[in-house]
């Protein structure tokens, strides 16, 4: 227990130092890259809660990520133009409003998709989540007011009282704090009474039903919580990149989230963050050398899936002598 | 009226394409219990092989043959090299491995053919059009596609309902353990079924190539519509794939053809255009939502 | 009469096959009622209809006076229905202790809490400790279920079902695959529990049935061919023909 806190605190400090390291070494792109990887890690971690802990293989997670992002984009658009969403809801650039709104809307979307898809399981569930995500993708493409295929520019990052959010380093630290808070939230969640029920459902749904658990309700609740997390990540990403586009919810993005989860290790807390960091680093590094970076990524993924169980976390655990 | 008939035929042609893809996918799931995201990649392989050979030789038919052979070989190789190791794994591993295959197939195709789309010409004998009703000349090639699709549907019906292989297929779809218990050469059956599914996907790819542009990523778009077909039809049901494929193909085509025009009567032109295109591209997914509300397992779901 | 379970005219068909054919039976409070019959007689189908995993085509099921015929499985559990499975069905990645804790937690409620710590719920863990202390499984509390012996899994299933404090416990072949000694332990455990709940016992082991059952119902081809106390069933010629006779040969 003590050791875990020590590791967490060390990692947090190291990450907090990234902007200074970047400035010292002249690698100014580092802050931006690590920030993005942290946000992707949050999205992957939210997916991992239903995938790894709950056994629900959702292939539509990017939809909630994108929806969260669009909430920020759309609210900024109306703020900028001095108009109102649907003529009722005024726009805003206040992060204390946009983020909760993004989480809420993503949760609503997850409630809809979950209610439809969780009535089945297995292959149907995978295909239905995939299809609904694609529906949201087409929805946002058709919204010409919000840029259609091109997406929305958010010219200025949302404001947070007392902070200069136009400073890239400040923004990075805000993102880091959100990522840390989300990690701690998930850590708490999987240890909670609800987390135990979800773990039970993954292992044996029939048994849980025979103990009086209405598994559908619990799975739906987990699905919504997970979608909210992805919405938060999406909202942060749009703040971080100052741009929202339908690409955020393309189905290959859902695939990438899954890859992050499996690379890092399914059903582990740190795994998705590690997986996100590794995949994002591999992608950006390879992309520098070849436009065909997807080929080695594909081969790497295939090899990992066919040969290993447990991803990189299992490897780390093996190397550190079976410690947790 | 004439426009309506024309669009109905276009819808039918799209519908049989969806059916060719969905039939293979649903068979593969029904028998092996695996989900194959890379099915669209096999469609792309068929289209590229067919287009390239027909450009080189100038013969559509040589291209057709090449496309079928290439996709079937690709399918068999995928089965032997990858899928075989996944049957006993959970769906997550299957999803990830076949997603990896998509990345590999797509990038390999870019490496070989580049990003420029290939264009092929129609076969000589189907380059004209037929006047099916007075005042409506309809491209004979599209009629040919429809005929091929319906013939394949009939052929599959015979195969599944009248042959020993079909019996195994039907038994396998409802009870996988039983087929294993029958002492059938399961490995061979699986490879054959996967090859057949790949062949059908390749056929769809070659048939579509003179109508749509042959380019990387073409499989990714259509595979999502195919999933919708499989889900609506009921996973594992070829009959469901046929019905859902035709209905969705028609609905999709009709929405795209007429919805923007209809909306233009109630709102300004450009907005109506955008909204109409948006709603019609969401159309099949909305249909899926409605059908799932009524029948959570699809229209023709196998028992159990 | 004080029926815990009352089944009337229950019929279930699969295609052309009638699995349970107009079955009626009752279980009284505190009673162990055995359901016997040859393989394929429809016993498991009947159990699954009582649990709610299968919907009958016709007939009614009442639990403690309430019509539960159309209720989903989880709601039946809330009304006091517990079960064990023919093929043991447990949470394989968890330890014996954790399995029991989850069963107790499921009954206690608070299952939607996301900010508590399941490991700190004293009311759950105290009860688990109590159950384990009274059981032969006590020393095995920290073992992962996947590593348990078959007999131990059967015992754990029973403990989990009892921890739900059901009014009626459905036991689907609790002796299946057990050795002589283990069977005797299981019989003792069931006898010890008989004061707490009524039981409907599906079982092939006739020694166990006659040791435990207050009443016996015989099912053949989905139909009730006889019902009565142990002696009546032993003496019933139709039962001997259909069922008990097979064992003599």
GROMACS .gro file of C-alpha atoms in nm, chain A residues 5 185 187-189 191-194 196-197 199-200 202-204 206-214 217-218 221 225, chain C residues 48 53 74 77 83 85 89-94 102-103 105-106 110-118 121 157 160 164:
model
   58
    5UNK     CA    1   0.144   0.574  -0.297
  185UNK     CA    2  -1.140   0.813  -0.889
  187UNK     CA    3  -0.894   0.339  -0.816
  188UNK     CA    4  -1.169   0.411  -0.569
  189UNK     CA    5  -1.438   0.293  -0.808
  191UNK     CA    6  -1.259  -0.104  -0.490
  192UNK     CA    7  -1.612   0.012  -0.413
  193UNK     CA    8  -1.917  -0.202  -0.354
  194UNK     CA    9  -2.028  -0.124  -0.708
  196UNK     CA   10  -1.710  -0.555  -0.677
  197UNK     CA   11  -2.050  -0.620  -0.831
  199UNK     CA   12  -1.616  -0.760  -1.130
  200UNK     CA   13  -1.859  -1.034  -1.032
  202UNK     CA   14  -1.760  -1.005  -1.562
  203UNK     CA   15  -1.674  -1.342  -1.414
  204UNK     CA   16  -2.018  -1.495  -1.400
  206UNK     CA   17  -2.563  -1.589  -1.426
  207UNK     CA   18  -2.429  -1.636  -1.076
  208UNK     CA   19  -2.474  -1.266  -1.000
  209UNK     CA   20  -2.833  -1.282  -1.124
  210UNK     CA   21  -2.895  -1.578  -0.896
  211UNK     CA   22  -2.779  -1.361  -0.606
  212UNK     CA   23  -3.049  -1.108  -0.685
  213UNK     CA   24  -2.843  -0.866  -0.893
  214UNK     CA   25  -3.027  -0.716  -1.192
  217UNK     CA   26  -2.894  -0.208  -1.450
  218UNK     CA   27  -2.544  -0.243  -1.311
  221UNK     CA   28  -2.462   0.228  -1.484
  225UNK     CA   29  -1.986   0.616  -1.587
  676UNK     CA   30  -3.496  -2.306  -1.463
  681UNK     CA   31  -3.427  -1.834  -1.674
  702UNK     CA   32  -3.319  -1.110  -0.986
  705UNK     CA   33  -3.425  -1.370  -0.554
  711UNK     CA   34  -3.046  -2.176  -0.589
  713UNK     CA   35  -2.639  -2.497  -1.002
  717UNK     CA   36  -2.121  -2.170  -1.108
  718UNK     CA   37  -1.893  -1.947  -0.905
  719UNK     CA   38  -1.668  -1.644  -0.944
  720UNK     CA   39  -1.356  -1.829  -1.045
  721UNK     CA   40  -1.099  -1.549  -1.015
  722UNK     CA   41  -1.196  -1.471  -0.658
  730UNK     CA   42  -2.008  -1.072  -0.268
  731UNK     CA   43  -2.306  -1.295  -0.194
  733UNK     CA   44  -2.305  -0.784  -0.008
  734UNK     CA   45  -2.559  -0.856  -0.281
  738UNK     CA   46  -2.564  -0.064  -0.119
  739UNK     CA   47  -2.449  -0.221  -0.441
  740UNK     CA   48  -2.457   0.106  -0.633
  741UNK     CA   49  -2.216   0.280  -0.394
  742UNK     CA   50  -1.913   0.397  -0.587
  743UNK     CA   51  -1.721   0.585  -0.318
  744UNK     CA   52  -1.715   0.333  -0.037
  745UNK     CA   53  -1.461   0.056   0.011
  746UNK     CA   54  -1.603  -0.290  -0.023
  749UNK     CA   55  -1.777  -0.309   0.505
  785UNK     CA   56  -2.222  -2.289  -0.364
  788UNK     CA   57  -2.345  -1.874  -0.088
  792UNK     CA   58  -2.893  -1.513   0.084
   0.00000   0.00000   0.00000
